[in-house]
Amino acid sequence: MKAEPFEPKILAFFCNWCTYGAADLAGVSRLQYPPNVRPIRVMCSATVSPHHVLRAFQSGADGVLVGGCHVGDCHYIYGNYMTIKRIRFLQELLEFVGLGERLHLEWISSAEAQKFVQVVTEFTLKIKELGPSPLTVLSKGLPAMALSSPPPRENARAAVG
Amino acid sequence: MREQIRSWLESGEMDAFLGFKEVEGHPIPHLFSKANLAELEGLIVNAPRYPLETLVAEMLQSQPGMKLGVLGDETTRRALNVLSIWNQVSPESVRVIDPDQFAPEEKGARKVFRVSEPGPVKLERGIDNRLGVDAIQALDGDDRVRRWMYEFQKCIKCYGCRNICPVCFCKECSLEHQDLISTGTVLTEVPIFHLVRAVHMAGRCIDCGMCEQACPADIPLRLLYRKVNSIVMELFDYENGLSSDQPPLSVLGEKVVLELKPIH
């Protein structure tokens, strides 16, 4: 049997005023892009707390994409000032624990359907290259999270009886 | 030092002094005041580090305007600075008394925590608590995530790291938020529990190391938070406990100075 190709699950937070508009425009313009992205519309990219991103990874997302308005174009004037601080911080933290590069932030205005398609395509490709999230892989071994080779089970059972 | 504290208490320059007293062989936090000056003889100055700052914040909230002295050192000062930035203490009400200032020749006599030697399993699968941030960064990404997850999954969810933390004070804690992290169940959800705490340490952690000492599972928390601190330093040029500004993730800032990270 041929192995199924890896189709990543990517969770996306798109701001209502810009990136979601771009996604809408991409759809109306019949532009093609990979179907791996599951969008969640938020009122502003600044409403995306680090908690949401961490929860996404904990729940098995292979990647998280955050889309907001360009700096200066935020519907709430300064919302994305906070977004970039949070996401840049979180990117560095995730990198340190080895989950790096699975979180991406992009500014996409509602007119930039082409850019939207390009970002989604590139990010999906990148996650495909990276492979499934290490958390999903490791958690299959939970609770012991056996990392190197697990102790030989059969022998252990035989010893018990 | 005892004489100095005695005179401050007598003159009313200080309403009370928070230090340690030996009770049945153990140093216990104790409040020395004018009413019990004789007890000052039993003041212990070389007790292991314990978050007296939390007690200071509690006392000042129940009795604002009280002039308080507290036994401590540089970390205590930084912790109190962080707490004052977060409006938990008023800096003019607290004076930190560092025993080293009074007896410099005894410096270093204070009991310090030691990091334990890692065993063979920890060396093979986990992270040596004595390593620095750079040593971890040098590891290959896959190895790094495996090692961190090995450390995190040892967590018994005792909340000791949060409870001992001198700069943790929120009434509602994200680590007990039902929608974010389920409470009352073990095993701990890995890594969200520790990463949420790490996120909250941004702009706060003063690197006192008590969380790691309190951890019964020997998770290298100090190392993780040191990285958090260095990210905050690199991205925002902010040093917890020394800067008097609001922490970077609490304010919007005047302009955007950071750049987006490219996909490739």
Coordinates of C-alpha atoms in Angstrom, one line a residue:
Chain A
M1 CA 0.0 0.0 0.0
K2 CA 1.3 3.4 -0.8
A3 CA 1.8 5.8 2.1
E4 CA -0.6 8.7 2.1
P5 CA 1.2 12.0 1.4
F6 CA 1.5 14.2 4.4
E7 CA -1.3 16.9 4.4
P8 CA -0.6 19.4 7.1
K9 CA -3.2 20.9 9.3
I10 CA -2.6 24.7 9.4
L11 CA -4.7 26.9 11.6
A12 CA -5.0 30.4 10.4
F13 CA -6.2 33.5 12.3
F14 CA -7.2 36.2 9.8
C15 CA -8.2 39.7 10.8
N16 CA -11.7 40.7 9.7
W17 CA -10.7 43.9 8.0
C18 CA -7.7 42.9 5.9
T19 CA -6.5 39.3 5.5
Y20 CA -10.0 37.8 5.7
G21 CA -11.0 40.3 3.0
A22 CA -8.0 39.1 0.9
A23 CA -9.1 35.5 1.4
D24 CA -12.6 36.5 0.3
L25 CA -11.2 38.2 -2.8
A26 CA -9.0 35.2 -3.6
G27 CA -12.1 33.1 -3.5
V28 CA -14.3 35.4 -5.6
S29 CA -11.4 35.7 -8.1
R30 CA -11.3 31.9 -8.3
L31 CA -7.6 31.8 -7.4
Q32 CA -6.2 28.4 -6.5
Y33 CA -4.4 27.7 -3.2
P34 CA -3.8 24.7 -1.0
P35 CA -6.8 23.6 1.1
N36 CA -4.6 22.9 4.2
V37 CA -5.5 26.2 5.9
R38 CA -8.4 26.3 8.4
P39 CA -9.2 30.0 8.8
I40 CA -10.6 31.5 11.9
R41 CA -11.9 35.1 11.5
V42 CA -10.9 37.4 14.3
M43 CA -11.8 41.0 14.7
C44 CA -8.1 42.1 14.9
S45 CA -4.9 40.1 14.7
A46 CA -4.1 41.6 18.1
T47 CA -6.9 39.5 19.6
V48 CA -4.8 36.4 18.9
S49 CA -3.3 35.7 22.3
P50 CA -0.1 33.5 22.6
H51 CA -2.5 31.2 24.4
H52 CA -4.5 30.6 21.2
V53 CA -1.4 29.8 19.3
L54 CA -0.1 27.4 22.0
R55 CA -3.5 25.8 22.2
A56 CA -3.5 25.2 18.5
F57 CA -0.1 23.4 18.6
Q58 CA -1.2 21.5 21.7
S59 CA -4.3 20.3 19.8
G60 CA -2.3 19.0 16.9
A61 CA -1.9 21.9 14.4
D62 CA 1.2 21.5 12.2
G63 CA 1.4 25.2 11.6
V64 CA -0.2 28.4 12.6
L65 CA -0.6 31.4 10.3
V66 CA -1.6 34.8 11.6
G67 CA -2.7 37.5 9.1
G68 CA -3.3 41.1 9.9
C69 CA -3.4 44.6 8.3
H70 CA -0.2 46.4 7.2
V71 CA 1.3 48.6 9.9
G72 CA -0.6 51.9 9.8
D73 CA -3.7 50.3 8.2
C74 CA -5.0 48.6 11.3
H75 CA -8.8 49.2 11.7
Y76 CA -8.1 49.7 15.4
I77 CA -5.2 52.1 14.6
Y78 CA -2.5 50.4 16.8
G79 CA -3.7 46.8 17.1
N80 CA -1.0 45.2 15.0
Y81 CA 1.7 47.0 17.0
M82 CA 0.9 44.4 19.7
T83 CA 0.5 41.5 17.2
I84 CA 4.0 41.7 15.9
K85 CA 5.5 42.0 19.4
R86 CA 3.6 38.9 20.6
I87 CA 4.2 36.8 17.5
R88 CA 7.9 37.7 17.2
F89 CA 8.4 36.8 20.9
L90 CA 6.5 33.5 20.5
Q91 CA 8.4 32.6 17.3
E92 CA 11.7 32.9 19.2
L93 CA 10.3 30.9 22.2
L94 CA 9.0 28.1 19.9
E95 CA 12.3 28.0 18.1
F96 CA 14.0 27.5 21.4
V97 CA 11.9 24.5 22.4
G98 CA 12.3 23.1 18.9
L99 CA 9.0 24.0 17.4
G100 CA 10.5 26.8 15.4
E101 CA 9.3 28.1 12.0
R102 CA 5.8 26.6 12.4
L103 CA 4.3 30.0 13.3
H104 CA 4.1 32.7 10.7
L105 CA 2.8 36.3 10.7
E106 CA 2.1 38.2 7.5
W107 CA 0.5 41.6 6.8
I108 CA -2.0 41.1 3.9
S109 CA -4.4 43.9 2.9
S110 CA -7.9 43.1 1.6
A111 CA -6.8 44.0 -1.9
E112 CA -3.8 41.6 -1.9
A113 CA -5.5 38.4 -2.9
Q114 CA -2.4 37.4 -4.9
K115 CA -0.2 37.9 -1.9
F116 CA -2.7 35.9 0.2
V117 CA -2.4 33.0 -2.2
Q118 CA 1.3 33.2 -2.3
V119 CA 1.7 33.3 1.4
V120 CA -0.7 30.3 2.0
T121 CA 1.0 28.3 -0.8
E122 CA 4.5 29.0 0.5
F123 CA 3.7 28.4 4.1
T124 CA 1.9 25.1 3.3
L125 CA 4.9 24.0 1.3
K126 CA 7.2 24.8 4.1
I127 CA 5.1 22.9 6.7
K128 CA 5.1 20.0 4.3
E129 CA 8.8 20.1 4.1
L130 CA 9.1 20.3 7.9
G131 CA 6.7 17.3 8.3
P132 CA 4.2 16.6 11.0
S133 CA 4.4 18.6 14.2
P134 CA 6.9 16.9 16.6
L135 CA 4.3 17.2 19.3
T136 CA 1.9 14.9 17.3
V137 CA 4.7 12.5 16.7
L138 CA 6.0 12.5 20.3
S139 CA 2.6 12.4 21.9
K140 CA 1.8 9.0 20.3
G141 CA 4.2 7.7 22.9
L142 CA 2.5 9.4 25.8
P143 CA 2.4 9.1 28.8
A144 CA 5.9 7.8 28.9
M145 CA 6.8 9.8 25.7
A146 CA 9.4 7.2 24.9
L147 CA 12.1 8.9 23.1
S148 CA 14.9 6.5 22.3
S149 CA 14.0 2.9 21.9
P150 CA 11.4 1.8 24.4
P151 CA 12.2 -1.1 26.7
P152 CA 11.4 -4.5 25.0
R153 CA 7.7 -5.0 25.9
E154 CA 7.5 -8.7 25.2
N155 CA 10.3 -9.5 27.6
A156 CA 8.8 -7.4 30.3
R157 CA 5.5 -9.2 29.9
A158 CA 7.2 -12.6 29.9
A159 CA 9.0 -11.7 33.1
V160 CA 5.7 -10.8 34.8
G161 CA 4.2 -14.1 33.8
Chain B
M1 CA 22.9 44.9 61.2
R2 CA 20.7 43.8 64.1
E3 CA 21.6 47.0 65.9
Q4 CA 20.7 49.1 62.9
I5 CA 17.4 47.4 62.4
R6 CA 16.7 47.8 66.2
S7 CA 17.3 51.5 66.0
W8 CA 15.1 51.9 62.9
L9 CA 12.3 50.0 64.6
E10 CA 12.7 52.0 67.8
S11 CA 12.8 55.4 66.1
G12 CA 9.7 54.4 64.0
E13 CA 11.6 54.9 60.8
M14 CA 10.5 51.4 60.0
D15 CA 7.2 50.0 61.2
A16 CA 8.3 46.4 60.8
F17 CA 11.0 44.2 59.5
L18 CA 10.4 41.0 57.6
G19 CA 13.1 38.4 58.0
F20 CA 13.6 34.8 59.2
K21 CA 13.5 33.4 62.7
E22 CA 14.6 29.9 63.6
V23 CA 11.7 27.7 64.7
E24 CA 12.6 24.2 65.7
G25 CA 15.7 24.2 63.5
H26 CA 14.0 25.7 60.4
P27 CA 14.2 29.3 59.2
I28 CA 10.6 30.6 59.1
P29 CA 9.6 34.0 57.8
H30 CA 8.9 36.3 60.7
L31 CA 7.8 39.9 61.2
F32 CA 10.0 41.8 63.7
S33 CA 8.4 44.9 65.1
K34 CA 8.9 47.4 67.9
A35 CA 6.6 45.3 70.2
N36 CA 9.0 42.4 70.1
L37 CA 12.5 43.9 69.8
A38 CA 14.0 41.1 71.9
E39 CA 13.3 38.6 69.2
L40 CA 15.8 40.4 66.9
E41 CA 18.5 38.3 68.5
G42 CA 17.0 35.3 66.7
L43 CA 17.1 36.9 63.3
I44 CA 18.7 34.6 60.7
V45 CA 20.4 36.3 57.8
N46 CA 21.8 33.3 55.9
A47 CA 18.5 31.6 55.3
P48 CA 17.9 30.0 51.9
R49 CA 16.1 32.2 49.4
Y50 CA 12.4 32.4 49.9
P51 CA 9.9 34.8 48.3
L52 CA 9.5 37.3 51.1
E53 CA 8.5 39.8 48.3
T54 CA 5.1 38.0 48.0
L55 CA 4.5 38.6 51.7
V56 CA 5.6 42.2 51.4
A57 CA 3.0 42.7 48.6
E58 CA 0.3 41.1 50.7
M59 CA 1.1 43.1 53.8
L60 CA 1.2 46.4 51.9
Q61 CA -2.1 45.6 50.3
S62 CA -3.8 45.0 53.7
Q63 CA -1.9 48.0 55.3
P64 CA -1.0 50.6 52.7
G65 CA 1.4 53.2 53.9
M66 CA 3.2 50.8 56.2
K67 CA 6.9 51.3 56.2
L68 CA 8.5 47.9 55.8
G69 CA 12.0 46.6 55.8
V70 CA 12.8 43.3 54.2
L71 CA 15.8 41.0 54.3
G72 CA 17.0 40.5 50.8
D73 CA 19.6 41.1 48.1
E74 CA 19.8 42.2 44.5
T75 CA 17.1 39.8 43.4
T76 CA 14.8 41.0 46.0
R77 CA 15.3 44.6 44.8
R78 CA 14.5 43.5 41.2
A79 CA 11.5 41.5 42.3
L80 CA 10.1 44.5 44.2
N81 CA 10.8 46.7 41.2
V82 CA 8.8 44.4 39.0
L83 CA 6.0 44.3 41.5
S84 CA 5.9 48.1 41.7
I85 CA 5.7 48.3 37.9
W86 CA 2.7 46.0 38.1
N87 CA 1.2 48.2 40.9
Q88 CA 1.6 45.5 43.6
V89 CA 3.8 47.4 46.0
S90 CA 4.6 51.1 46.4
P91 CA 8.4 51.3 46.2
E92 CA 8.7 54.1 48.8
S93 CA 7.2 51.8 51.5
V94 CA 9.8 49.1 51.3
R95 CA 13.4 49.1 52.1
V96 CA 15.6 46.1 51.2
I97 CA 18.2 45.3 53.8
D98 CA 21.1 43.4 52.4
P99 CA 23.2 41.6 55.0
D100 CA 26.2 41.8 52.7
Q101 CA 26.2 45.5 53.1
F102 CA 26.7 45.2 56.9
A103 CA 29.2 42.4 57.0
P104 CA 31.0 42.2 53.6
E105 CA 33.5 39.8 55.0
E106 CA 30.7 37.3 55.5
K107 CA 29.6 37.7 51.9
G108 CA 28.9 34.3 50.3
A109 CA 28.2 32.8 53.7
R110 CA 24.5 32.8 52.8
K111 CA 23.1 29.4 51.9
V112 CA 22.8 29.1 48.1
F113 CA 20.9 26.5 46.2
R114 CA 22.9 24.0 44.2
V115 CA 21.8 22.5 41.0
S116 CA 21.9 18.7 41.2
E117 CA 24.1 16.5 39.0
P118 CA 22.0 14.9 36.3
G119 CA 21.7 11.2 36.2
P120 CA 22.5 9.0 33.1
V121 CA 18.8 9.0 31.9
K122 CA 18.5 12.7 32.1
L123 CA 21.8 13.2 30.3
E124 CA 20.7 10.9 27.5
R125 CA 17.1 12.1 27.1
G126 CA 16.7 15.3 28.9
I127 CA 18.5 18.6 29.5
D128 CA 21.3 19.1 32.0
N129 CA 20.0 21.9 34.3
R130 CA 23.5 23.4 34.4
L131 CA 23.7 24.1 30.7
G132 CA 23.3 27.6 29.3
V133 CA 21.0 28.9 26.7
D134 CA 23.6 28.8 24.0
A135 CA 24.4 25.1 24.6
I136 CA 20.7 24.3 24.1
Q137 CA 20.5 26.4 21.0
A138 CA 23.4 24.5 19.6
L139 CA 21.5 21.3 19.6
D140 CA 19.8 20.1 16.5
G141 CA 16.1 21.1 16.3
D142 CA 14.6 17.5 16.5
D143 CA 16.9 16.7 19.4
R144 CA 16.0 19.9 21.2
V145 CA 12.2 19.3 21.0
R146 CA 12.6 15.8 22.2
R147 CA 14.7 16.8 25.1
W148 CA 12.4 19.6 26.1
M149 CA 9.3 17.4 25.9
Y150 CA 11.1 14.8 28.0
E151 CA 11.6 17.4 30.6
F152 CA 8.1 18.9 30.4
Q153 CA 6.3 15.5 30.6
K154 CA 7.9 14.8 34.0
C155 CA 5.8 17.6 35.4
I156 CA 3.4 16.5 38.1
K157 CA 1.4 19.7 37.9
C158 CA 2.1 20.7 41.5
Y159 CA 2.0 24.4 40.5
G160 CA 5.1 24.8 42.7
C161 CA 6.9 27.0 40.1
R162 CA 4.0 29.4 40.1
N163 CA 3.5 29.4 43.8
I164 CA 7.1 30.1 44.8
C165 CA 7.5 32.8 42.1
P166 CA 8.0 36.2 43.7
V167 CA 6.6 38.0 40.6
C168 CA 3.4 35.9 40.2
F169 CA 0.5 37.6 41.8
C170 CA -2.5 37.4 39.5
K171 CA -5.8 36.5 41.2
E172 CA -6.9 34.6 38.1
C173 CA -4.1 32.5 36.7
S174 CA -4.0 31.3 33.1
L175 CA -2.6 28.0 34.3
E176 CA -6.0 27.4 35.9
H177 CA -8.1 28.7 33.1
Q178 CA -10.5 25.9 32.2
D179 CA -10.6 26.7 28.5
L180 CA -6.9 26.8 28.2
I181 CA -5.5 24.3 30.6
S182 CA -7.6 21.7 32.2
T183 CA -7.2 21.6 36.0
G184 CA -7.6 18.7 38.3
T185 CA -6.2 16.2 35.8
V186 CA -2.8 14.7 35.4
L187 CA -1.0 14.1 33.2
T188 CA 0.0 17.6 32.5
E189 CA -0.7 18.8 29.0
V190 CA 2.7 19.1 27.4
P191 CA 4.1 21.6 26.4
I192 CA 1.2 24.1 26.7
F193 CA 1.4 24.3 30.5
H194 CA 5.1 25.3 30.6
L195 CA 5.0 27.5 27.5
V196 CA 2.0 29.4 28.8
R197 CA 4.0 30.0 32.0
A198 CA 7.0 31.0 30.0
V199 CA 5.0 33.5 28.0
H200 CA 3.8 35.0 31.2
M201 CA 7.4 35.3 32.4
A202 CA 8.2 37.7 29.5
G203 CA 9.0 41.0 31.0
R204 CA 8.7 39.7 34.6
C205 CA 11.1 36.9 35.4
I206 CA 14.0 38.2 37.5
D207 CA 16.0 35.0 37.3
C208 CA 16.0 34.2 41.0
G209 CA 15.9 30.5 40.2
M210 CA 13.4 29.6 42.9
C211 CA 11.0 27.9 40.4
E212 CA 13.7 25.4 39.5
Q213 CA 14.6 24.8 43.1
A214 CA 10.9 24.2 44.0
C215 CA 10.3 21.9 41.1
P216 CA 10.1 18.3 42.3
A217 CA 10.6 17.0 38.8
D218 CA 13.9 18.9 38.3
I219 CA 12.7 20.6 35.1
P220 CA 15.2 23.2 33.9
L221 CA 12.8 26.1 34.3
R222 CA 15.4 28.7 35.0
L223 CA 17.0 27.9 31.7
L224 CA 13.7 28.3 29.8
Y225 CA 13.0 31.6 31.5
R226 CA 16.5 32.8 30.9
K227 CA 15.8 32.3 27.2
V228 CA 12.6 34.2 27.6
N229 CA 14.5 37.0 29.3
S230 CA 17.1 37.1 26.5
I231 CA 14.4 37.2 23.8
V232 CA 12.8 40.2 25.6
M233 CA 16.2 41.8 25.8
E234 CA 17.0 41.2 22.2
L235 CA 13.6 42.2 20.7
F236 CA 12.6 44.9 23.1
D237 CA 15.8 46.0 24.8
Y238 CA 14.1 45.5 28.2
E239 CA 15.7 44.1 31.3
N240 CA 13.2 42.9 33.9
G241 CA 13.6 44.4 37.3
L242 CA 16.1 47.1 36.1
S243 CA 14.0 49.0 33.6
S244 CA 11.4 51.2 35.2
D245 CA 9.1 51.2 32.1
Q246 CA 6.1 49.1 31.6
P247 CA 7.0 45.7 30.2
P248 CA 7.0 45.5 26.4
L249 CA 4.1 43.0 26.0
S250 CA 1.9 45.2 28.2
V251 CA 2.1 48.4 26.1
L252 CA 1.7 49.1 22.4
G253 CA 4.7 51.2 22.0
E254 CA 5.2 54.4 19.9
K255 CA 6.0 52.6 16.7
V256 CA 6.7 49.3 15.2
V257 CA 10.4 48.5 15.2
L258 CA 10.3 44.8 14.6
E259 CA 10.4 43.2 11.2
L260 CA 8.3 40.3 10.1
K261 CA 10.1 37.0 9.9
P262 CA 10.2 35.7 6.3
I263 CA 8.7 32.3 5.5
H264 CA 12.1 31.0 4.2

